[in-house]
Short mmCIF file of C-alpha atoms in Angstrom, two decimals:
data_model
loop_
_atom_site.label_atom_id
_atom_site.label_comp_id
_atom_site.label_asym_id
_atom_site.label_seq_id
_atom_site.Cartn_x
_atom_site.Cartn_y
_atom_site.Cartn_z
CA UNK A 1 7.32 8.64 -12.65
CA UNK A 2 4.93 10.53 -10.79
CA UNK A 3 2.70 9.21 -8.48
CA UNK A 4 -0.63 8.95 -10.58
CA UNK A 5 1.42 6.34 -12.60
CA UNK A 6 2.82 4.77 -10.00
CA UNK A 7 -1.34 4.17 -9.04
CA UNK A 8 -2.03 2.91 -12.36
CA UNK A 9 1.37 0.64 -12.73
CA UNK A 10 0.26 -0.79 -8.83
CA UNK A 11 -3.45 -1.27 -9.86
CA UNK A 12 -2.45 -3.05 -13.22
CA UNK A 13 -0.01 -5.32 -11.37
CA UNK A 14 -2.68 -6.54 -8.61
CA UNK A 15 -4.94 -7.15 -11.38
CA UNK A 16 -2.99 -9.56 -13.05
CA UNK A 17 -1.86 -10.99 -10.00
CA UNK A 18 -5.26 -11.27 -8.78
CA UNK A 19 -6.42 -13.28 -11.76
CA UNK A 20 -3.58 -15.86 -11.46
CA UNK A 21 -4.70 -16.68 -8.05
CA UNK A 22 -8.41 -15.43 -7.30
CA UNK A 23 -10.54 -14.41 -10.34
CA UNK A 24 -13.42 -13.18 -7.58
CA UNK A 25 -10.82 -10.64 -6.21
CA UNK A 26 -12.02 -8.10 -8.31
CA UNK A 27 -15.63 -8.33 -7.00
CA UNK A 28 -14.52 -8.42 -3.24
CA UNK A 29 -13.11 -6.27 -3.74
CA UNK A 30 -8.53 24.04 -0.30
CA UNK A 31 -4.68 34.53 2.06
CA UNK A 32 -5.11 36.82 0.84
CA UNK A 33 -1.73 37.28 -0.68
CA UNK A 34 0.46 40.40 -1.21
CA UNK A 35 2.32 40.65 -4.56
CA UNK A 36 4.43 38.30 -5.61
CA UNK A 37 7.97 38.61 -4.76
CA UNK A 38 11.28 37.38 -6.05
CA UNK A 39 14.36 36.32 -4.71
CA UNK A 40 17.32 38.19 -4.69
CA UNK A 41 19.36 35.52 -6.42
CA UNK A 42 18.24 31.56 -7.40
CA UNK A 43 18.81 29.28 -4.61
CA UNK A 44 18.21 25.61 -4.26
CA UNK A 45 17.93 23.38 -1.63
CA UNK A 46 21.34 23.13 -0.90
CA UNK A 47 21.99 26.47 -0.42
CA UNK A 48 22.02 28.74 3.11
CA UNK A 49 18.45 30.06 3.33
CA UNK A 50 17.99 33.33 2.05
CA UNK A 51 17.44 35.72 4.05
CA UNK A 52 13.43 36.73 3.47
CA UNK A 53 12.19 40.35 2.66
CA UNK A 54 10.25 41.98 5.55
CA UNK A 55 6.76 42.01 5.12
CA UNK A 56 5.73 45.45 4.18
CA UNK A 57 3.46 46.31 7.52
CA UNK A 58 2.06 49.62 5.62
CA UNK A 59 -1.16 49.90 3.54
CA UNK A 60 -0.70 49.25 -0.58
CA UNK A 61 0.24 52.53 -2.33
CA UNK A 62 -3.70 53.91 -2.70
CA UNK A 63 -5.14 51.93 -0.23
CA UNK A 64 -5.16 54.84 2.91
CA UNK A 65 -8.20 53.21 4.15
CA UNK A 66 -10.70 55.27 2.23
CA UNK A 67 -13.61 53.59 0.52
CA UNK A 68 -15.04 54.90 -3.12
CA UNK A 69 -18.41 54.53 -1.71
CA UNK A 70 -21.04 52.23 -3.85
CA UNK A 71 -18.26 50.63 -6.35
CA UNK A 72 -15.93 49.58 -3.62
CA UNK A 73 -18.95 47.92 -1.77
CA UNK A 74 -19.81 46.06 -4.89
CA UNK A 75 -16.53 45.29 -5.39
CA UNK A 76 -16.41 43.61 -1.96
CA UNK A 77 -19.28 41.77 -2.38
CA UNK A 78 -17.54 39.84 -5.76
CA UNK A 79 -14.35 39.45 -3.80
CA UNK A 80 -15.93 37.51 -0.73
CA UNK A 81 -17.77 35.45 -3.92
CA UNK A 82 -14.66 34.96 -5.11
CA UNK A 83 -12.44 34.21 -2.24
CA UNK A 84 -15.72 31.64 -0.79
CA UNK A 85 -15.43 29.71 -4.09
CA UNK A 86 -11.50 29.39 -3.88
CA UNK A 87 -11.75 28.72 -0.47
CA UNK A 88 -14.37 25.65 -1.23
CA UNK A 89 -11.60 24.56 -4.14
CA UNK A 90 -9.27 24.83 -1.34
CA UNK A 91 -10.42 22.77 0.91
CA UNK A 92 -11.55 20.35 -1.77
CA UNK A 93 -8.05 20.27 -2.95
CA UNK A 94 -7.04 18.76 0.49
CA UNK A 95 -9.63 16.36 0.24
CA UNK A 96 -8.53 15.44 -3.09
CA UNK A 97 -4.85 15.12 -1.98
CA UNK A 98 -5.85 12.89 1.00
CA UNK A 99 -7.57 10.69 -1.11
CA UNK A 100 -4.51 10.30 -3.53
CA UNK A 101 -2.38 10.00 -0.78
CA UNK A 102 -4.64 6.64 0.77
CA UNK A 103 -4.96 5.12 -3.05
CA UNK A 104 -0.60 5.43 -2.98
CA UNK A 105 -0.84 3.64 -0.14
CA UNK A 106 -3.84 0.99 -0.90
CA UNK A 107 -2.27 0.59 -4.13
CA UNK A 108 0.98 -0.17 -2.58
CA UNK A 109 -0.60 -2.19 -0.18
CA UNK A 110 -2.42 -4.31 -2.80
CA UNK A 111 0.81 -5.47 -4.69
CA UNK A 112 2.21 -6.73 -1.44
CA UNK A 113 -0.72 -8.74 -0.88
CA UNK A 114 -0.93 -10.15 -3.86
CA UNK A 115 2.78 -11.30 -3.92
CA UNK A 116 1.82 -12.54 -0.41
CA UNK A 117 -1.09 -14.33 -2.69
CA UNK A 118 1.08 -16.11 -5.09
CA UNK A 119 3.64 -17.02 -2.79
CA UNK A 120 1.05 -18.70 -0.47
CA UNK A 121 -0.51 -20.79 -3.67
CA UNK A 122 3.26 -21.81 -4.85
CA UNK A 123 3.75 -23.22 -1.07
CA UNK A 124 0.63 -24.91 -0.97
CA UNK A 125 1.48 -26.77 -4.53
CA UNK A 126 4.97 -27.64 -3.35
CA UNK A 127 3.16 -29.36 -0.41
CA UNK A 128 1.20 -31.20 -2.59
CA UNK A 129 3.71 -32.49 -4.36
CA UNK A 130 5.10 -33.47 -1.32
CA UNK A 131 1.97 -35.03 -0.12
CA UNK A 132 1.79 -36.87 -3.53
CA UNK A 133 5.63 -38.18 -3.56
CA UNK A 134 4.75 -39.92 0.23
CA UNK A 135 1.62 -41.73 -1.07
CA UNK A 136 3.60 -43.10 -4.38
CA UNK A 137 6.48 -44.51 -1.68
CA UNK A 138 3.47 -45.99 -0.36
CA UNK A 139 2.11 -47.44 -3.22
CA UNK A 140 5.43 -49.27 -4.51
CA UNK A 141 5.81 -50.64 -0.98
CA UNK A 142 3.16 -52.87 -1.43
CA UNK A 143 0.36 -50.69 -0.32
CA UNK A 144 0.86 -51.56 3.26
CA UNK A 145 0.87 -48.70 5.77
CA UNK A 146 4.57 -48.63 7.70
CA UNK A 147 2.71 -49.82 10.88
CA UNK A 148 1.61 -53.18 9.22
CA UNK A 149 5.25 -54.07 7.62
CA UNK A 150 6.59 -53.12 10.79
CA UNK A 151 4.68 -56.09 12.25
CA UNK A 152 5.68 -58.48 9.78
CA UNK A 153 9.21 -58.16 10.17
CA UNK A 154 10.87 -61.21 12.63
CA UNK A 155 14.40 -59.04 13.04
CA UNK A 156 14.39 -57.33 15.51
CA UNK A 157 16.90 -55.00 14.84
CA UNK A 158 14.98 -54.46 11.70
CA UNK A 159 11.97 -53.64 14.03
CA UNK A 160 13.28 -51.16 16.08
CA UNK A 161 14.91 -49.59 12.99
CA UNK A 162 11.02 -49.58 11.76
CA UNK A 163 10.04 -48.35 14.37
CA UNK A 164 11.95 -45.52 14.64
CA UNK A 165 11.08 -44.68 10.86
CA UNK A 166 7.43 -45.05 11.30
CA UNK A 167 7.76 -42.57 14.31
CA UNK A 168 9.57 -40.13 12.48
CA UNK A 169 7.17 -40.25 9.21
CA UNK A 170 4.44 -39.95 11.72
CA UNK A 171 5.70 -36.96 12.43
CA UNK A 172 7.07 -35.76 8.88
CA UNK A 173 3.02 -36.57 7.90
CA UNK A 174 1.74 -34.40 10.71
CA UNK A 175 3.98 -31.86 10.09
CA UNK A 176 3.47 -31.59 6.48
CA UNK A 177 -0.49 -31.69 6.80
CA UNK A 178 -0.12 -28.27 9.07
CA UNK A 179 2.12 -26.95 6.70
CA UNK A 180 -0.75 -27.36 4.74
CA UNK A 181 -3.58 -26.03 6.74
CA UNK A 182 -1.35 -22.77 7.73
CA UNK A 183 -0.57 -22.04 3.92
CA UNK A 184 -4.35 -22.38 2.82
CA UNK A 185 -5.36 -20.63 5.94
CA UNK A 186 -2.34 -17.37 5.11
CA UNK A 187 -3.49 -17.67 1.66
CA UNK A 188 -7.50 -17.07 2.37
CA UNK A 189 -6.26 -13.86 4.76
CA UNK A 190 -4.32 -12.38 2.04
CA UNK A 191 -7.06 -12.87 -0.70
CA UNK A 192 -9.76 -11.73 1.88
CA UNK A 193 -7.52 -8.70 3.06
CA UNK A 194 -7.06 -8.11 -0.70
CA UNK A 195 -10.12 -8.01 -1.28
CA UNK A 196 -11.23 -5.16 1.60
CA UNK A 197 -8.26 -3.33 0.49
CA UNK A 198 -9.84 -2.70 -3.05
CA UNK A 199 -12.82 -1.80 -1.68
CA UNK A 200 -11.16 0.93 -0.18
CA UNK A 201 -8.88 1.98 -2.97
CA UNK A 202 -12.29 2.41 -4.88
CA UNK A 203 -14.03 4.55 -2.50
CA UNK A 204 -10.26 6.79 -2.20
CA UNK A 205 -10.80 6.79 -5.90
CA UNK A 206 -14.63 7.73 -5.74
CA UNK A 207 -13.84 10.53 -3.15
CA UNK A 208 -10.99 12.33 -5.80
CA UNK A 209 -13.66 12.27 -8.46
CA UNK A 210 -15.68 13.84 -6.70
CA UNK A 211 -13.19 16.19 -5.15
CA UNK A 212 -11.87 16.88 -8.52
CA UNK A 213 -15.17 17.91 -9.63
CA UNK A 214 -15.83 20.29 -6.95
CA UNK A 215 -12.31 21.95 -7.46
CA UNK A 216 -12.94 22.34 -11.72
CA UNK A 217 -16.62 23.76 -10.69
CA UNK A 218 -15.30 26.48 -8.13
CA UNK A 219 -12.54 27.16 -10.02
CA UNK A 220 -14.14 28.20 -13.08
CA UNK A 221 -17.12 29.57 -11.55
CA UNK A 222 -14.95 32.08 -9.52
CA UNK A 223 -12.45 32.80 -12.82
CA UNK A 224 -15.80 33.26 -14.58
CA UNK A 225 -16.93 36.54 -12.42
CA UNK A 226 -13.65 38.14 -12.60
CA UNK A 227 -13.24 37.73 -16.50
CA UNK A 228 -16.52 39.66 -15.95
CA UNK A 229 -14.80 42.55 -14.88
CA UNK A 230 -12.99 45.56 -16.24
CA UNK A 231 -9.18 45.78 -15.88
CA UNK A 232 -9.86 48.47 -13.35
CA UNK A 233 -11.91 46.76 -11.30
CA UNK A 234 -10.05 43.71 -11.33
CA UNK A 235 -7.15 46.34 -10.15
CA UNK A 236 -9.16 47.48 -7.62
CA UNK A 237 -9.87 44.20 -6.01
CA UNK A 238 -6.37 43.19 -6.05
CA UNK A 239 -5.77 46.51 -4.35
CA UNK A 240 -8.79 45.33 -1.91
CA UNK A 241 -7.48 42.05 -1.32
CA UNK A 242 -3.83 43.58 -0.24
CA UNK A 243 -5.24 46.50 1.79
CA UNK A 244 -7.39 43.38 4.05
CA UNK A 245 -4.78 41.69 4.30
CA UNK A 246 -1.76 44.60 5.76
CA UNK A 247 -5.03 45.40 7.93
CA UNK A 248 -4.97 41.84 9.36
CA UNK A 249 -1.50 41.62 9.45
CA UNK A 250 -0.98 44.90 11.35
CA UNK A 251 -3.71 43.72 13.93
CA UNK A 252 -1.66 40.81 14.60
CA UNK A 253 1.61 42.82 15.32
CA UNK A 254 -0.34 45.14 17.07
CA UNK A 255 -1.51 42.19 19.70
CA UNK A 256 2.29 41.34 20.68
CA UNK A 257 1.94 38.42 18.86
CA UNK A 258 6.05 38.91 17.93
CA UNK A 259 7.09 39.96 21.32
CA UNK A 260 8.17 36.75 22.39
CA UNK A 261 8.97 35.09 19.07
CA UNK A 262 12.47 35.11 18.62
CA UNK A 263 13.58 31.11 17.91
CA UNK A 264 15.97 30.64 15.89
CA UNK A 265 15.58 27.80 12.74
CA UNK A 266 16.99 23.96 13.41
CA UNK A 267 19.42 22.87 10.74
CA UNK A 268 16.48 20.98 8.87
CA UNK A 269 14.12 24.09 9.04
CA UNK A 270 16.81 26.36 7.50
CA UNK A 271 17.22 23.48 4.51
CA UNK A 272 13.18 23.59 4.30
CA UNK A 273 13.05 27.32 4.28
CA UNK A 274 15.91 27.29 1.20
CA UNK A 275 13.60 25.39 -0.45
CA UNK A 276 10.47 27.13 0.04
CA UNK A 277 12.03 30.40 -0.57
CA UNK A 278 13.53 29.34 -3.88
CA UNK A 279 10.31 28.46 -5.10
CA UNK A 280 8.55 32.07 -4.77
CA UNK A 281 7.44 33.29 -8.22
CA UNK A 282 6.22 29.84 -9.19
CA UNK A 283 2.06 29.16 -9.85
CA UNK A 284 -0.33 27.74 -7.66
CA UNK A 285 -1.60 24.54 -9.14
CA UNK A 286 -4.25 22.12 -7.07
CA UNK A 287 -2.61 19.28 -6.05
CA UNK A 288 0.81 20.33 -7.54
CA UNK A 289 4.19 19.17 -5.55
CA UNK A 290 6.78 21.21 -8.04
CA UNK A 291 8.67 21.60 -9.48
CA UNK A 292 7.32 23.34 -11.43
CA UNK A 293 4.07 24.54 -9.36
CA UNK A 294 2.46 23.38 -5.72
CA UNK A 295 -0.58 23.84 -3.84
CA UNK A 296 -0.24 25.29 -0.15
CA UNK A 297 0.48 21.40 1.54
CA UNK A 298 2.54 20.01 -1.69
CA UNK A 299 5.08 23.37 -0.90
CA UNK A 300 5.66 22.67 3.22
CA UNK A 301 5.83 19.07 2.53
CA UNK A 302 7.91 18.92 0.02
CA UNK A 303 10.08 21.47 1.25
CA UNK A 304 10.48 19.39 4.79
CA UNK A 305 11.55 16.40 2.43
CA UNK A 306 14.20 18.42 1.04
CA UNK A 307 15.38 18.84 4.58
CA UNK A 308 15.53 15.31 4.77
CA UNK A 309 12.09 15.14 6.59
CA UNK A 310 8.78 12.93 5.80
CA UNK A 311 5.05 14.98 6.50
CA UNK A 312 2.15 14.50 5.77
CA UNK A 313 0.81 15.65 2.45
CA UNK A 314 -1.99 17.69 3.16
CA UNK A 315 -2.83 20.59 5.71
CA UNK A 316 -5.10 19.18 7.73
CA UNK A 317 -3.03 16.01 8.22
CA UNK A 318 -0.04 18.00 8.93
CA UNK A 319 -2.48 19.73 11.84
CA UNK A 320 -3.50 16.51 12.82
CA UNK A 321 -0.58 14.55 13.00
CA UNK A 322 2.53 16.89 13.68
CA UNK A 323 3.31 18.51 17.47
CA UNK A 324 1.84 21.39 17.73
CA UNK A 325 3.77 24.54 19.29
CA UNK A 326 2.47 27.51 20.71
CA UNK A 327 2.08 30.83 18.54
CA UNK A 328 4.47 32.63 20.92
CA UNK A 329 6.93 29.86 21.02
CA UNK A 330 7.14 29.78 16.92
CA UNK A 331 10.46 29.86 14.95
CA UNK A 332 11.66 29.73 11.26
CA UNK A 333 10.63 26.28 9.83
CA UNK A 334 7.52 25.82 11.70
CA UNK A 335 4.32 24.81 9.50
CA UNK A 336 1.46 28.02 10.31
CA UNK A 337 -1.96 26.48 9.85
CA UNK A 338 -4.79 28.50 8.83
CA UNK A 339 -8.90 28.48 8.88
CA UNK A 340 -10.99 26.96 10.86
CA UNK A 341 -11.24 23.78 8.92
CA UNK A 342 -6.71 23.76 8.26
CA UNK A 343 -7.33 23.99 5.03
CA UNK A 344 -3.92 26.69 4.36
CA UNK A 345 -1.02 26.17 5.42
CA UNK A 346 2.27 28.50 4.94
CA UNK A 347 5.81 27.91 6.25
CA UNK A 348 6.78 31.07 9.19
CA UNK A 349 10.44 32.34 7.38
CA UNK A 350 10.80 34.49 10.29
CA UNK A 351 9.82 38.81 10.81
CA UNK A 352 6.54 38.05 11.01
CA UNK A 353 6.34 36.74 7.45
CA UNK A 354 5.70 33.13 5.83
CA UNK A 355 6.37 31.78 2.43
CA UNK A 356 3.12 30.38 0.81
CA UNK A 357 1.11 29.40 -2.29
CA UNK A 358 -2.25 31.06 -1.70
CA UNK A 359 -4.46 30.02 -4.20
CA UNK A 360 -5.06 29.91 -8.13
CA UNK A 361 -4.32 32.80 -10.40
CA UNK A 362 -1.49 33.72 -7.72
CA UNK A 363 2.26 32.16 -7.10
CA UNK A 364 4.02 31.33 -4.51
CA UNK A 365 4.52 34.42 -2.56
CA UNK A 366 5.87 35.77 1.12
CA UNK A 367 3.13 37.56 2.86
CA UNK A 368 2.58 38.34 6.73
CA UNK A 369 2.09 35.29 8.89
CA UNK A 370 -1.38 37.25 10.53
CA UNK A 371 -2.65 38.25 6.95
CA UNK A 372 -5.36 35.24 7.65
CA UNK A 373 -6.81 33.64 10.32
CA UNK A 374 -4.39 31.43 12.38
CA UNK A 375 -5.67 28.21 13.66
CA UNK A 376 -1.93 27.00 15.02
CA UNK A 377 1.43 26.33 14.55
CA UNK A 378 3.16 22.66 14.09
CA UNK A 379 6.61 21.87 14.03
CA UNK A 380 7.78 18.61 11.74
CA UNK A 381 11.34 18.18 13.18
CA UNK A 382 10.31 18.61 17.40
#
């Protein structure tokens, strides 16, 4: 069952349990890629990692750096517009994924709290029955409190035995009242917390809906622009994208970025690389975590999950929460975070290359690690 079904199922359970215990509870309550590449042979998470094809550091065929004048200027403006729209969609995708993850966690917490509420009510009912039984026993004894009955006896032994029973009875009564008070306090606290979690869940749903709307609007606008181009213009546009990526990669390599990068992948890193490279050629779909499609952080998080390491779902959370590593110490398996808002991520596979899911309309592919603006590097298994 995927996470959306889990959320729906969890919420259904919560609603049902909440009605049983507190009807008022419901009221409280985002790269430019090289051309897609295919692995030489199929791999699986259990296979040894494939040796990634070295990124082509030369310019694409025909891309000699010369411009065709006004036509290229026009296409460059169009490319910037399209890249901007896809960039906004990608940032919104990260917001969507984060809201979805939080909604999952909040739904699970609501289920737990609902169970605690039910258990608490059952405990209170049991304590009330015990108190009722004690009251009935007193009634059968003539309605006199144990202390009064004790004073009416003339037998010293009975008096001593009775005194012990009175003390034990008083302690039992005090304990019973204490347990009832604590159970009622716990029930009130669980109900209050469940209301707060429900409010958080609703806020996450609103964020999801807003992010989804923005994603669809930006992708639709970008596709509309692309659809208005002639085939020759689209081909030229793709070549310009590849040319810029190659130039950025060449500049990065020329800076000596790879001079000190010689670390080998860890055992878990090799497994993560094997999983990620096996996905090459699969389409980018926002919010997807496989197995047939991925977004950027869906690919990296699932690759590391296959390696036995659970990491945050979104690129922004991966950047925020995972240990950061200097680029000069980067090794295969590490995650390279891109753009100032940490809205994109790829997995370093060696030889200056990453494997990543670029954007809508593209496939999981290998490209140069320096083809986009690097924000930093994180290491999931540090």
